[in-house]
Coordinates of C-alpha atoms and ligand atoms in Angstrom, one line a residue:
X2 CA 102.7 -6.0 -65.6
X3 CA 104.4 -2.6 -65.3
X4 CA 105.6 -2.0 -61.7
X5 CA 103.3 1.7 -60.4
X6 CA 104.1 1.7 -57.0
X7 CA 107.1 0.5 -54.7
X8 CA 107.7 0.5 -51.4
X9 CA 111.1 0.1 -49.6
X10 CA 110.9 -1.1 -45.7
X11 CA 114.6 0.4 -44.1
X12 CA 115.1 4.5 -44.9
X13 CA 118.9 3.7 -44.0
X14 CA 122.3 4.7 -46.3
X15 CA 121.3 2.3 -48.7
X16 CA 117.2 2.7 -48.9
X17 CA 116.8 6.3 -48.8
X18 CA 119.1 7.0 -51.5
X19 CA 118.4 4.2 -53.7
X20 CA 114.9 5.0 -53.5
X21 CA 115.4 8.5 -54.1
X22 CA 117.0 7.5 -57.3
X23 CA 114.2 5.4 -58.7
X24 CA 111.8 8.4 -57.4
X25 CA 113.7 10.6 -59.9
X26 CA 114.3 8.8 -62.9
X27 CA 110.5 7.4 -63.1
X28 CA 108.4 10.2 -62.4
X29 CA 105.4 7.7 -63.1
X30 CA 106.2 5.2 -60.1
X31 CA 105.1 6.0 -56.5
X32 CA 107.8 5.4 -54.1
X33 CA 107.7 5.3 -50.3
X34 CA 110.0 4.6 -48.0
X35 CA 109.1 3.2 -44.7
X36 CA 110.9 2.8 -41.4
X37 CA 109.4 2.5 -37.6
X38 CA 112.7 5.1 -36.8
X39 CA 110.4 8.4 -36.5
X40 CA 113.3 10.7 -35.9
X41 CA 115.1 9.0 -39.4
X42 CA 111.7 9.8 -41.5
X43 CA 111.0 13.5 -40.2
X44 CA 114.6 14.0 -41.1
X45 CA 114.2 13.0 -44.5
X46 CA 111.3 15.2 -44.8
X47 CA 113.4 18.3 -44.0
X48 CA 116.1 19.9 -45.1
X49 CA 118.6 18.5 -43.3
X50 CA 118.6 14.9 -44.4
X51 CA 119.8 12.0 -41.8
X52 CA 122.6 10.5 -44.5
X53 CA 125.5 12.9 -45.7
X54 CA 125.9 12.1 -49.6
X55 CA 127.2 14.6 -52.4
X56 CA 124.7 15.3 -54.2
X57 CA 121.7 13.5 -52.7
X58 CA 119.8 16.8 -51.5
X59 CA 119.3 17.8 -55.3
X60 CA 117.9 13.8 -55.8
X61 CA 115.9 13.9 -53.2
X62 CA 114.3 17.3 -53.7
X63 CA 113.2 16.5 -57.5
X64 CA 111.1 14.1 -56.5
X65 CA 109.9 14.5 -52.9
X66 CA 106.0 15.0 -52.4
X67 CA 106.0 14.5 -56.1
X68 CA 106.6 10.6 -56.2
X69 CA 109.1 9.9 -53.3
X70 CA 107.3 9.6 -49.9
X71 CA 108.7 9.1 -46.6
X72 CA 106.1 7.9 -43.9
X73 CA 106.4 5.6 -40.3
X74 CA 103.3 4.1 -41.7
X75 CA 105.1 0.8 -43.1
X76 CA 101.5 -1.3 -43.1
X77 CA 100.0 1.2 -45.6
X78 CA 102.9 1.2 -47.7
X79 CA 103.2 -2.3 -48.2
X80 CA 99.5 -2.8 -49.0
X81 CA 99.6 0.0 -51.7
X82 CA 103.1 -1.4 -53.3
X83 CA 103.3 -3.8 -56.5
X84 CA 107.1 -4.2 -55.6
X85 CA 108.8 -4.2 -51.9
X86 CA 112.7 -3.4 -51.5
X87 CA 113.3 -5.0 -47.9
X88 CA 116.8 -2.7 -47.0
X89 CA 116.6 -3.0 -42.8
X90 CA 119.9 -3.6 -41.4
X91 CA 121.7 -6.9 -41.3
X92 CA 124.0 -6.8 -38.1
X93 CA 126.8 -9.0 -37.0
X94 CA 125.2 -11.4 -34.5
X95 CA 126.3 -10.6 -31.1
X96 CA 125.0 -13.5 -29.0
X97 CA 124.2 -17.1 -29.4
X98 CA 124.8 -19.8 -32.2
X99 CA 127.3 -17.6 -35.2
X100 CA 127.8 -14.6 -32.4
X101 CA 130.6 -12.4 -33.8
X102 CA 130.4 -13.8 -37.5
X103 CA 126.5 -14.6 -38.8
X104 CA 124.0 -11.8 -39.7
X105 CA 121.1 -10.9 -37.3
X106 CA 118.4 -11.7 -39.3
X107 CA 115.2 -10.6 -37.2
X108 CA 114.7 -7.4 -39.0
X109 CA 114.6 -9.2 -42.0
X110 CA 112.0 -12.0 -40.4
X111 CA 109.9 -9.6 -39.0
X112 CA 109.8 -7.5 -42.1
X113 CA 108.7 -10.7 -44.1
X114 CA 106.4 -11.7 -41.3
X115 CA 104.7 -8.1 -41.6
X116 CA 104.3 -8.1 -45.2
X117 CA 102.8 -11.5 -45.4
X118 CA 100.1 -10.2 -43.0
X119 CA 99.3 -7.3 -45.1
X120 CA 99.6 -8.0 -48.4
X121 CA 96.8 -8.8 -50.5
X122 CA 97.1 -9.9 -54.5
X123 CA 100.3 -10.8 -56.4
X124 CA 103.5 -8.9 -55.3
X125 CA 107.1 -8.8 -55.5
X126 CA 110.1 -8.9 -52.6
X127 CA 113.4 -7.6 -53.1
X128 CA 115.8 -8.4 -51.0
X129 CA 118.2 -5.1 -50.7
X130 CA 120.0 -5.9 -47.5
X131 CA 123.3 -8.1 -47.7
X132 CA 122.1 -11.5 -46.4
X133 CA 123.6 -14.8 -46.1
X134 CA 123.3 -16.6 -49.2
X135 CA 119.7 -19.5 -48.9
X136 CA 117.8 -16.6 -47.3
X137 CA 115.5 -15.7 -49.4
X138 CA 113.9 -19.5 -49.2
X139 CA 113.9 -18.3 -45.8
X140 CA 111.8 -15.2 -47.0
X141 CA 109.3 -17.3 -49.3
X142 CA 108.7 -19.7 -46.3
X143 CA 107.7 -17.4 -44.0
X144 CA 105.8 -15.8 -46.8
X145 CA 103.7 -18.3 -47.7
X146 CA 103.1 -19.8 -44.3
X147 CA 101.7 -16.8 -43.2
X148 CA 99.3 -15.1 -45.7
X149 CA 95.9 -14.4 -44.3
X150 CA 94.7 -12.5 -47.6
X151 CA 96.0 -15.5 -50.0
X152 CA 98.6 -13.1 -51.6
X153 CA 101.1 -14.3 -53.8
X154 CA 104.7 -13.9 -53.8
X155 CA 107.8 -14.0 -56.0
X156 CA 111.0 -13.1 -53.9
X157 CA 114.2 -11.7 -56.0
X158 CA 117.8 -10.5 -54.8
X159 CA 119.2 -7.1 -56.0
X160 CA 122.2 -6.6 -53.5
X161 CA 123.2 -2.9 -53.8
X162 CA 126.7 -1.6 -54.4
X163 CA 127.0 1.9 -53.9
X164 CA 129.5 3.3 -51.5
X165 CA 129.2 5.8 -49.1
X166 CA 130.5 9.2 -50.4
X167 CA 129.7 8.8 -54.1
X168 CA 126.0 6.4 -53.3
X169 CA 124.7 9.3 -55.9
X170 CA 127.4 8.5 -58.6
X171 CA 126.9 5.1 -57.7
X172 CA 123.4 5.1 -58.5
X173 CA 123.3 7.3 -61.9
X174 CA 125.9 5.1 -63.1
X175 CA 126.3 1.8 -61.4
X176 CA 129.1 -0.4 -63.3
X177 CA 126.2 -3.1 -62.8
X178 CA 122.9 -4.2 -61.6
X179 CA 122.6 -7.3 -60.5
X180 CA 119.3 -9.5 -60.4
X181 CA 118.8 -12.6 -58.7
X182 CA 115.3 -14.9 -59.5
X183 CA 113.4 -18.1 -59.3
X184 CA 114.2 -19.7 -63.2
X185 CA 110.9 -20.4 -63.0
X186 CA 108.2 -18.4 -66.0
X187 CA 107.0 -16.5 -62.8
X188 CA 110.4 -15.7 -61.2
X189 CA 111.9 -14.7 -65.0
X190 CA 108.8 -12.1 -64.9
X191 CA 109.4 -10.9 -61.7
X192 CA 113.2 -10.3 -62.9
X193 CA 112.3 -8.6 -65.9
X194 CA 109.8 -5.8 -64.0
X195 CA 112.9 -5.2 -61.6
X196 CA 114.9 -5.1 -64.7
X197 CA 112.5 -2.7 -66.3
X198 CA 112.7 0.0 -63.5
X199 CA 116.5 0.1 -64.0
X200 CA 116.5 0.4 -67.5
X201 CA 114.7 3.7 -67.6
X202 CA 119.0 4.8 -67.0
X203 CA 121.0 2.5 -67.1
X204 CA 122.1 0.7 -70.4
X205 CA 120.6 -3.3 -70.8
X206 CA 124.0 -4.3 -71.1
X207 CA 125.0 -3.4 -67.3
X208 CA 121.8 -5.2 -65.7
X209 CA 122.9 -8.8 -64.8
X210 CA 120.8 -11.6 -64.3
X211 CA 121.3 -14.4 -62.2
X212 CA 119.6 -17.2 -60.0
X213 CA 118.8 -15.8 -56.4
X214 CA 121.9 -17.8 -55.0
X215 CA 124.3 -16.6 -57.3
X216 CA 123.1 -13.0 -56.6
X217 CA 123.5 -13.5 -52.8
X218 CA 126.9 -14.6 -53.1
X219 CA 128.0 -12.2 -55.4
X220 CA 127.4 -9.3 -53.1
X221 CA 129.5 -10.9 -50.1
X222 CA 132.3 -12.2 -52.7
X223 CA 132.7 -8.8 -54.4
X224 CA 132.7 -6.8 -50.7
X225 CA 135.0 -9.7 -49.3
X226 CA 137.7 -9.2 -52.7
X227 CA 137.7 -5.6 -52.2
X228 CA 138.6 -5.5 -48.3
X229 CA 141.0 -8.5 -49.3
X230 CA 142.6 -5.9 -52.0
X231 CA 143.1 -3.7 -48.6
X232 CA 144.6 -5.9 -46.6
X233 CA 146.9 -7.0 -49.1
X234 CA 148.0 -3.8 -49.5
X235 CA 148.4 -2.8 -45.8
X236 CA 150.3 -6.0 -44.9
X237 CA 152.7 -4.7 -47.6
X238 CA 152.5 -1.4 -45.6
X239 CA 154.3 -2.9 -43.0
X240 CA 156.9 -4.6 -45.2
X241 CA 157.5 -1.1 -47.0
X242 CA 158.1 0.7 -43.3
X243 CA 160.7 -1.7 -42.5
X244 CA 162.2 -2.0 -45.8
X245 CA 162.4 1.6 -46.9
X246 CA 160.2 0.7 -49.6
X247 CA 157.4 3.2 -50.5
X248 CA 153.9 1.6 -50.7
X249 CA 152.1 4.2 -53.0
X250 CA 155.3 3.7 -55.4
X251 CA 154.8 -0.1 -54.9
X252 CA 151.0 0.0 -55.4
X253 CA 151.2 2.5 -58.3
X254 CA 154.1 -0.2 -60.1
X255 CA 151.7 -3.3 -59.6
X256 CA 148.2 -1.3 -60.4
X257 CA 149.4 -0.1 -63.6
X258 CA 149.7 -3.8 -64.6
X259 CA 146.2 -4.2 -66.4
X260 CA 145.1 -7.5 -64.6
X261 CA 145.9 -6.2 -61.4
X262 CA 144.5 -1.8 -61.9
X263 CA 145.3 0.9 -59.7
X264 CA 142.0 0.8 -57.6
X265 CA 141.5 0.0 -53.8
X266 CA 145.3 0.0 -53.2
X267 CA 145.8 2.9 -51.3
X268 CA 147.0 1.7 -47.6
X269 CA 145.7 3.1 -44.7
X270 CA 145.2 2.7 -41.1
X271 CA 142.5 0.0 -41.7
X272 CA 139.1 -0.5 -44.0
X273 CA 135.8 0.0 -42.1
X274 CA 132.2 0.8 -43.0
X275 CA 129.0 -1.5 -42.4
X276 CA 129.7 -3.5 -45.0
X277 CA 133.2 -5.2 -45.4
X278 CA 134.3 -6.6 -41.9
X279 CA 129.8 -8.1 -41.6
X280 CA 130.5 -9.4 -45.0
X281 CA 133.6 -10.9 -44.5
X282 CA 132.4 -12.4 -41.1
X283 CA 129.6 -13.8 -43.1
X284 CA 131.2 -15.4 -45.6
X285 CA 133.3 -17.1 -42.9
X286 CA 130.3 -18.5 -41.3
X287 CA 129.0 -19.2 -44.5
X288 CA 132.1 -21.1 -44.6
X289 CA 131.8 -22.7 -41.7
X290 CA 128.3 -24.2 -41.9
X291 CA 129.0 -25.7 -45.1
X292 CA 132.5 -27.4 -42.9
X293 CA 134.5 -26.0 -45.5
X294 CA 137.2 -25.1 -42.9
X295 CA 140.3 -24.0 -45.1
X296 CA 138.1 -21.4 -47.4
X297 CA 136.4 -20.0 -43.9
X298 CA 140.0 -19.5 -42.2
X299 CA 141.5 -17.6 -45.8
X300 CA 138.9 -15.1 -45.7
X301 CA 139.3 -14.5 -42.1
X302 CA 142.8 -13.6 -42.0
X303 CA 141.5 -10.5 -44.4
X304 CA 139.6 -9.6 -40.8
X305 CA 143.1 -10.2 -38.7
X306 CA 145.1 -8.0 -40.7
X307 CA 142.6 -5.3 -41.0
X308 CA 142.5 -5.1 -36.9
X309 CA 146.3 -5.9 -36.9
X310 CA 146.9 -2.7 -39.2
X311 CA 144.9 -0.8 -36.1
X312 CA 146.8 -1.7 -33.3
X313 CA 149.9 -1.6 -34.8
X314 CA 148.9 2.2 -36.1
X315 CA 148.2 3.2 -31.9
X316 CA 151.8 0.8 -30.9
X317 CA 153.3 3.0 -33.2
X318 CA 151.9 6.3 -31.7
X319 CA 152.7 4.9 -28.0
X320 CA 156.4 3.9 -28.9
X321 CA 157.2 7.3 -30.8
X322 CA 156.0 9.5 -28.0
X323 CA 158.6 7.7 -25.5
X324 CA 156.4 5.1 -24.8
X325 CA 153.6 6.5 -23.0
X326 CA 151.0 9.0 -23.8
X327 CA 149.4 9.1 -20.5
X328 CA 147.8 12.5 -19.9
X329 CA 149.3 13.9 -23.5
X330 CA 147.2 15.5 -25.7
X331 CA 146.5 13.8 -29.1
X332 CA 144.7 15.8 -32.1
X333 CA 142.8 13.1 -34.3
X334 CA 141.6 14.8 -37.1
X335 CA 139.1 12.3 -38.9
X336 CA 136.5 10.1 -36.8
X337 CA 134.0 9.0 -40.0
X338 CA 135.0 5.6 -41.2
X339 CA 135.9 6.9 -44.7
X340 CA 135.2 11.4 -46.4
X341 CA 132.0 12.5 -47.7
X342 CA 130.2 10.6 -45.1
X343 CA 129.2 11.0 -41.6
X344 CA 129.1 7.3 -41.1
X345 CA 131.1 6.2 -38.4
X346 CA 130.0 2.3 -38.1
X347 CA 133.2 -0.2 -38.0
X348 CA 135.3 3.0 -38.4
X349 CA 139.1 2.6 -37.5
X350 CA 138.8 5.7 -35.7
X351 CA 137.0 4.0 -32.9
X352 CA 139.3 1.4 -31.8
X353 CA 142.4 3.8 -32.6
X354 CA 141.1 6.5 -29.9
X355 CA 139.7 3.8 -27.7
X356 CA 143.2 2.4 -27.5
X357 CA 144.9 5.7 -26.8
X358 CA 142.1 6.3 -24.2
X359 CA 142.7 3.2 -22.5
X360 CA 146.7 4.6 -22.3
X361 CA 144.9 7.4 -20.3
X362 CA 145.9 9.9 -23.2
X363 CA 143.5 12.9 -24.1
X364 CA 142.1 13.0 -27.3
X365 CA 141.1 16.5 -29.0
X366 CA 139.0 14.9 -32.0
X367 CA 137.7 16.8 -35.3
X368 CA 135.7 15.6 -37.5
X369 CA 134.1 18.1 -40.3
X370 CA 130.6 15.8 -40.3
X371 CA 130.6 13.5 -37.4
X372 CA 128.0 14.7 -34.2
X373 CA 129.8 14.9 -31.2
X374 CA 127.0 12.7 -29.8
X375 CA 128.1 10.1 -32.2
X376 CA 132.0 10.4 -31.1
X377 CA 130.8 9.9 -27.5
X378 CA 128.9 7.5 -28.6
X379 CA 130.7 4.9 -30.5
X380 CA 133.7 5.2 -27.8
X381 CA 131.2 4.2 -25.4
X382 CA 129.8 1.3 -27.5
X383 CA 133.4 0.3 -27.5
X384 CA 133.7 -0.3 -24.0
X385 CA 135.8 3.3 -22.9
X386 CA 134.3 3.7 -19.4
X387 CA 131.9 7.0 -19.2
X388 CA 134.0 8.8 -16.7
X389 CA 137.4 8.3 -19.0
X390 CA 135.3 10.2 -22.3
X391 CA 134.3 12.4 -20.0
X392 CA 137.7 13.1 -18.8
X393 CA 139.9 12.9 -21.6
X394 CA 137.7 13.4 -24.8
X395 CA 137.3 16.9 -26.2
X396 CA 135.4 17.4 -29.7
X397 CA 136.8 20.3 -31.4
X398 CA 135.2 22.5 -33.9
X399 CA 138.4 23.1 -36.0
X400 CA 141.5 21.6 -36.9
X401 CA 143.4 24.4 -35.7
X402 CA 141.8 24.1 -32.0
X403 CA 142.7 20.3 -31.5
X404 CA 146.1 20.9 -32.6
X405 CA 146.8 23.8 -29.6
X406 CA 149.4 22.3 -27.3
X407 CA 149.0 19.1 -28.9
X408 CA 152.4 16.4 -28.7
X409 CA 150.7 14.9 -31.7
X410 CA 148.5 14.7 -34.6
X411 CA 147.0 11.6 -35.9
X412 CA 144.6 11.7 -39.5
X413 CA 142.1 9.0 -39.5
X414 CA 140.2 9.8 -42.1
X415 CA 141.1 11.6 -46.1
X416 CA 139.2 14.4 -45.8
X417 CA 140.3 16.7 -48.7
X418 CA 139.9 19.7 -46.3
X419 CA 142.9 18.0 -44.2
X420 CA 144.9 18.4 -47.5
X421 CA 144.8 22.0 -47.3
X422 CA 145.8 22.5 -43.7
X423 CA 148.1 25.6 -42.5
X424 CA 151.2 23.5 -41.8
X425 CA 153.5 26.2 -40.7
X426 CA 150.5 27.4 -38.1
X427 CA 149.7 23.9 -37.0
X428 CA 153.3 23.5 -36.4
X429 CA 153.3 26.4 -33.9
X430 CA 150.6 25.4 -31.9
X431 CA 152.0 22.0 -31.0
X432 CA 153.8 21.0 -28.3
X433 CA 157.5 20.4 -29.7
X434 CA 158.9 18.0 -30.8
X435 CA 155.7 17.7 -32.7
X436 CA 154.6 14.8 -34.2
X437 CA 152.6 13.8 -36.9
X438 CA 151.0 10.1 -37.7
X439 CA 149.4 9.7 -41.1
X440 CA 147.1 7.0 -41.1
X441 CA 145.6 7.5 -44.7
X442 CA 148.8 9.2 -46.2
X443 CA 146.7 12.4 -46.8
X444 CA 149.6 14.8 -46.0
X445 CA 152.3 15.9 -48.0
X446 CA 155.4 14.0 -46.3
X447 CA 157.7 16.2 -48.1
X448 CA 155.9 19.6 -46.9
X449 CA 155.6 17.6 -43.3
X450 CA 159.4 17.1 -43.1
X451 CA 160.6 20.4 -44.6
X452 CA 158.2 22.3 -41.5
X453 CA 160.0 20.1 -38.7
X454 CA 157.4 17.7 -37.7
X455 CA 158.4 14.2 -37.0
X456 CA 156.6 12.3 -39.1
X457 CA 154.5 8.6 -39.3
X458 CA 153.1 7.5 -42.7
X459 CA 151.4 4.2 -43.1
X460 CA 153.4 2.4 -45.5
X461 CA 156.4 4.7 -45.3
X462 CA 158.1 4.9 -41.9
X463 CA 159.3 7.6 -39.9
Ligands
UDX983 C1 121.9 -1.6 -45.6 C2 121.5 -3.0 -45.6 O1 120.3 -3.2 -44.9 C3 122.6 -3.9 -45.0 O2 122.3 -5.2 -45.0 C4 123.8 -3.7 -45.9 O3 124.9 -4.5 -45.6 C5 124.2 -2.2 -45.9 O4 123.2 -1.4 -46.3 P1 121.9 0.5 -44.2 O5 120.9 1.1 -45.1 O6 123.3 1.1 -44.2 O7 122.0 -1.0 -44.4 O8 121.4 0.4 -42.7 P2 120.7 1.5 -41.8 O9 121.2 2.8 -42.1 O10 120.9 1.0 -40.4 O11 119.2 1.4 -42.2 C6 118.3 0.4 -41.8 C7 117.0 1.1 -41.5 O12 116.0 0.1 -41.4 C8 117.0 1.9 -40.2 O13 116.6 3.2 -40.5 C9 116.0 1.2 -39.3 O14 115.3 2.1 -38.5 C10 115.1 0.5 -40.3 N1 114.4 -0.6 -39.8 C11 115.1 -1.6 -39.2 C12 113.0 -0.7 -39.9 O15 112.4 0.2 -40.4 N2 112.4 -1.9 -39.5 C13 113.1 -2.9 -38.9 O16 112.5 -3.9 -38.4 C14 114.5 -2.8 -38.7
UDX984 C1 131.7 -0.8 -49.7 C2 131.7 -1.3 -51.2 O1 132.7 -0.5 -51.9 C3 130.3 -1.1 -51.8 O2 130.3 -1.6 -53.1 C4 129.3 -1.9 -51.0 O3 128.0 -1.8 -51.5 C5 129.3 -1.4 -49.5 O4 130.7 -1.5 -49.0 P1 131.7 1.5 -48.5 O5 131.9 0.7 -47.2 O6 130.7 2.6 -48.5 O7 131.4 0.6 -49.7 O8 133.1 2.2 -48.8 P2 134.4 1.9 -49.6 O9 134.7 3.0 -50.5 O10 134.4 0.5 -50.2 O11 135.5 1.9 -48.4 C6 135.5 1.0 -47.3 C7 136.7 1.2 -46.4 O12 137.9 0.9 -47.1 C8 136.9 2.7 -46.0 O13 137.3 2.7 -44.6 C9 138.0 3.2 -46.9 O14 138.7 4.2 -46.3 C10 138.9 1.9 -47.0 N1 139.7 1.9 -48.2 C11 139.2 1.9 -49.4 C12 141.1 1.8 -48.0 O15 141.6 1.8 -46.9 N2 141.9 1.8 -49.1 C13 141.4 1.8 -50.4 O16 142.2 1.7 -51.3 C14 140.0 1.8 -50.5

């Protein structure tokens, strides 16, 4: 049976976008998009949406009131849906049994708990949210214990892999769609009216079908490989700073060979997002639980390194500036966890300033899409005491105004704007001797040097 209407519970980074997607290439499927966050779903109903994404406002408006519905009303939704994308988030644990490495599943629970109350007839559950692999038996269990109506259920896995910043791209042209299912005559159906929707754009060839635990795993395997690519790099930063060795040279030598290619090598002060560190912890717990202690401890040293690169980027600040930065002023131009998003979860820019603010320096921060709220925010989360962001945090507007009387400049994150900066007028403002720290190598080290700064780059040294 043709899918008519879908539903997706979670209007997050990955389910509003997604969803807006399908809403615009099948202008004969009704698509809402549920969350209990009210704030989130008026947002997406105006014009300023709650997610930052090139491109996504044109997406969103083609099909919005048309097909593409966002509502708080999540029972409704789910009743009217043939198909139900469960995208809600997936946290790190933070207490009890797995705390710091398994996934928080009680969004997901409750979600399945919700939709086995209201469903009524046959329909179909998509798990959209990274989970640990053997939760979707999970999902069915719950499912099936707990249907009042008698509704039927199959339960596939469709991990998404769009990244933040180019989630549109991603989406118009994914390298691959992956589809997990029951091999069962029911579950291959389900698969195929998944498959179906996606191939209104995107070519057979690139949708990929596999059984549900295959499709679990892939999407921790692939996030863990590419945060391991990133560590591998960045623990060759620090061999190139001590060497003389220039890591872009070094990662543009080994990425031209074919079986290694020249993507996810660029070394920077640290890999963040909501995906890669969760996923990594995941698959260490993963790990674990199955006592397979020597695959558990390789993948977690791609964690280590990635918080090693951090506090060595903030020794390396301290140490320059004559070993103590108490009461200097520090310009961090960057605070999302990557450009073209506003999206500062796991970002490296939080523990970077939280360790300068725990040396009592004061931080001048610009970001060109982060709130201030959020700054304050995610400093606090961090455990900076309210009085010290009160004290020593300043969120500037403009480059240009963080720099003033600065003894420092530190980039966090590769905003393109940052390319373009005034050096000569940036260099005047600052405090001399003024110093510059480049943790994502986005300024020109030559054009740096020439205008007098003293310079940091990750990977090549002062
Ligand atoms: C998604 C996936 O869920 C996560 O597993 C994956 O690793 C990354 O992508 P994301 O869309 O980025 O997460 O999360 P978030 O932006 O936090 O969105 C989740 C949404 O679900 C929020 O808007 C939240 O309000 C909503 N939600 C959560 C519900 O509507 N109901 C719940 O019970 C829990
Ligand atoms: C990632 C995966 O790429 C995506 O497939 C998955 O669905 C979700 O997780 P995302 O977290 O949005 O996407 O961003 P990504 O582009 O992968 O960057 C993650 C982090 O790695 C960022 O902090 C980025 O700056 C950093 N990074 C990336 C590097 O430091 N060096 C690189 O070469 C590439």
């Amino acid at each position: 049976m043709p899918i008519k209407s879908i539903c997706c519970l979670g209007a997050g980074y990955v389910g509003g976008p997604t969803m807006a997607m399908i809403a615009s290439k099948c202008p004969d499927i009704q698509v809402t998009v549920a969350d209990m966050n009210e704030q989130r779903i008026a947002a997406w109903n105006s014009d300023t949406l709650p997610v930052y994404e090139p491109g996504l406002d044109a997406v969103v408006a083609s099909a919005l009131g048309r097909n593409l519905h966002f509502t708080t009303d999540i029972r409704n939704a789910i009743a009217g849906a043939d198909l139900i994308f469960v995208s809600v988030g997936t946290p790190t644990k933070s207490f009890g049994i797995g705390a710091g490495r398994a996934a928080d599943l009680r969004y997901i629970e409750s979600a399945a708990r919700l939709i086995a109350e209201v469903s009524e007839g046959h329909k179909i559950i998509v798990e959209k949210s990274t989970i640990p692999v053997k939760t979707a038996t999970a999902i069915k269990s719950i499912l099936a214990a707990n249907s009042p109506h008698g509704a039927t259920f199959q339960v596939l896995s469709n991990p998404e892999f769009l990244a933040e910043g180019t989630a549109v791209e991603d989406l118009e042209s994914p390298d691959r769609i992956l589809i997990g299912g029951e091999t069962t005559r029911e579950g291959n159906a389900a698969v195929e009216a998944l498959a179906s929707v996606y191939a209104r754009w995107i070519p057979r060839e690139r949708i990929l079908t596999t059984n549900l635990w295959s499709s679990e795993l892939s999407k921790l395997v692939a996030n863990a490989f590419l945060a391991q690519r990133i560590s591998s790099i960045n623990s060759i930063s620090a061999l190139c700073e001590a060497t003389g060795a220039d890591v872009d040279e070094v990662a543009r030598a080994i990425g031209m060979d074919s079986r290694i290619g020249p993507k996810f090598l660029k070394a920077s002060v640290g890999f963040g997002g909501s995906c890669f560190q969760k996923d990594l912890l995941n698959l260490v717990y993963l790990c674990e639980s199955f006592n397979l202690p020597h695959v558990s401890e390789y993948w977690r040293q791609v964690v280590h390194l990635n918080d090693w690169q951090k506090s060595r980027f903030v020794e390396k600040i301290v140490r320059s500036l004559y070993n103590t930065v108490s009461n200097k002023r520090i310009a961090i131009l960057g605070f999302a966890f990557k450009k073209d998003t506003n999206d500062t979860r796991e970002s490296p820019a939080i523990l970077v300033c939280r360790d300068l603010l725990l040396e009592h320096a004061h931080l001048a921060i610009y970001d060109p899409k982060v709130s201030e709220e959020t700054i304050r925010q995610d400093l606090l989360s961090a455990g900076v005491s309210p009085d010290l962001i009160a004290s020593n945090v300043e969120i500037c507007s403009d480059p240009y105004s963080a720099v003033t009387h600065a003894h420092a400049l530190a980039t966090l994150t590769e905003w393109a704007e940052f390319r373009t900066l005034d050096l000569s007028r940036i260099y005047d403002l600052m405090l001399k001797p003024a110093f510059v720290f480049d943790g994502r190598a986005v300024l020109s080290l030559d054009a740096l040097k020439a205008h007098g700064f003293e310079v940091f780059v990750i990977g090549k040294g002062l």
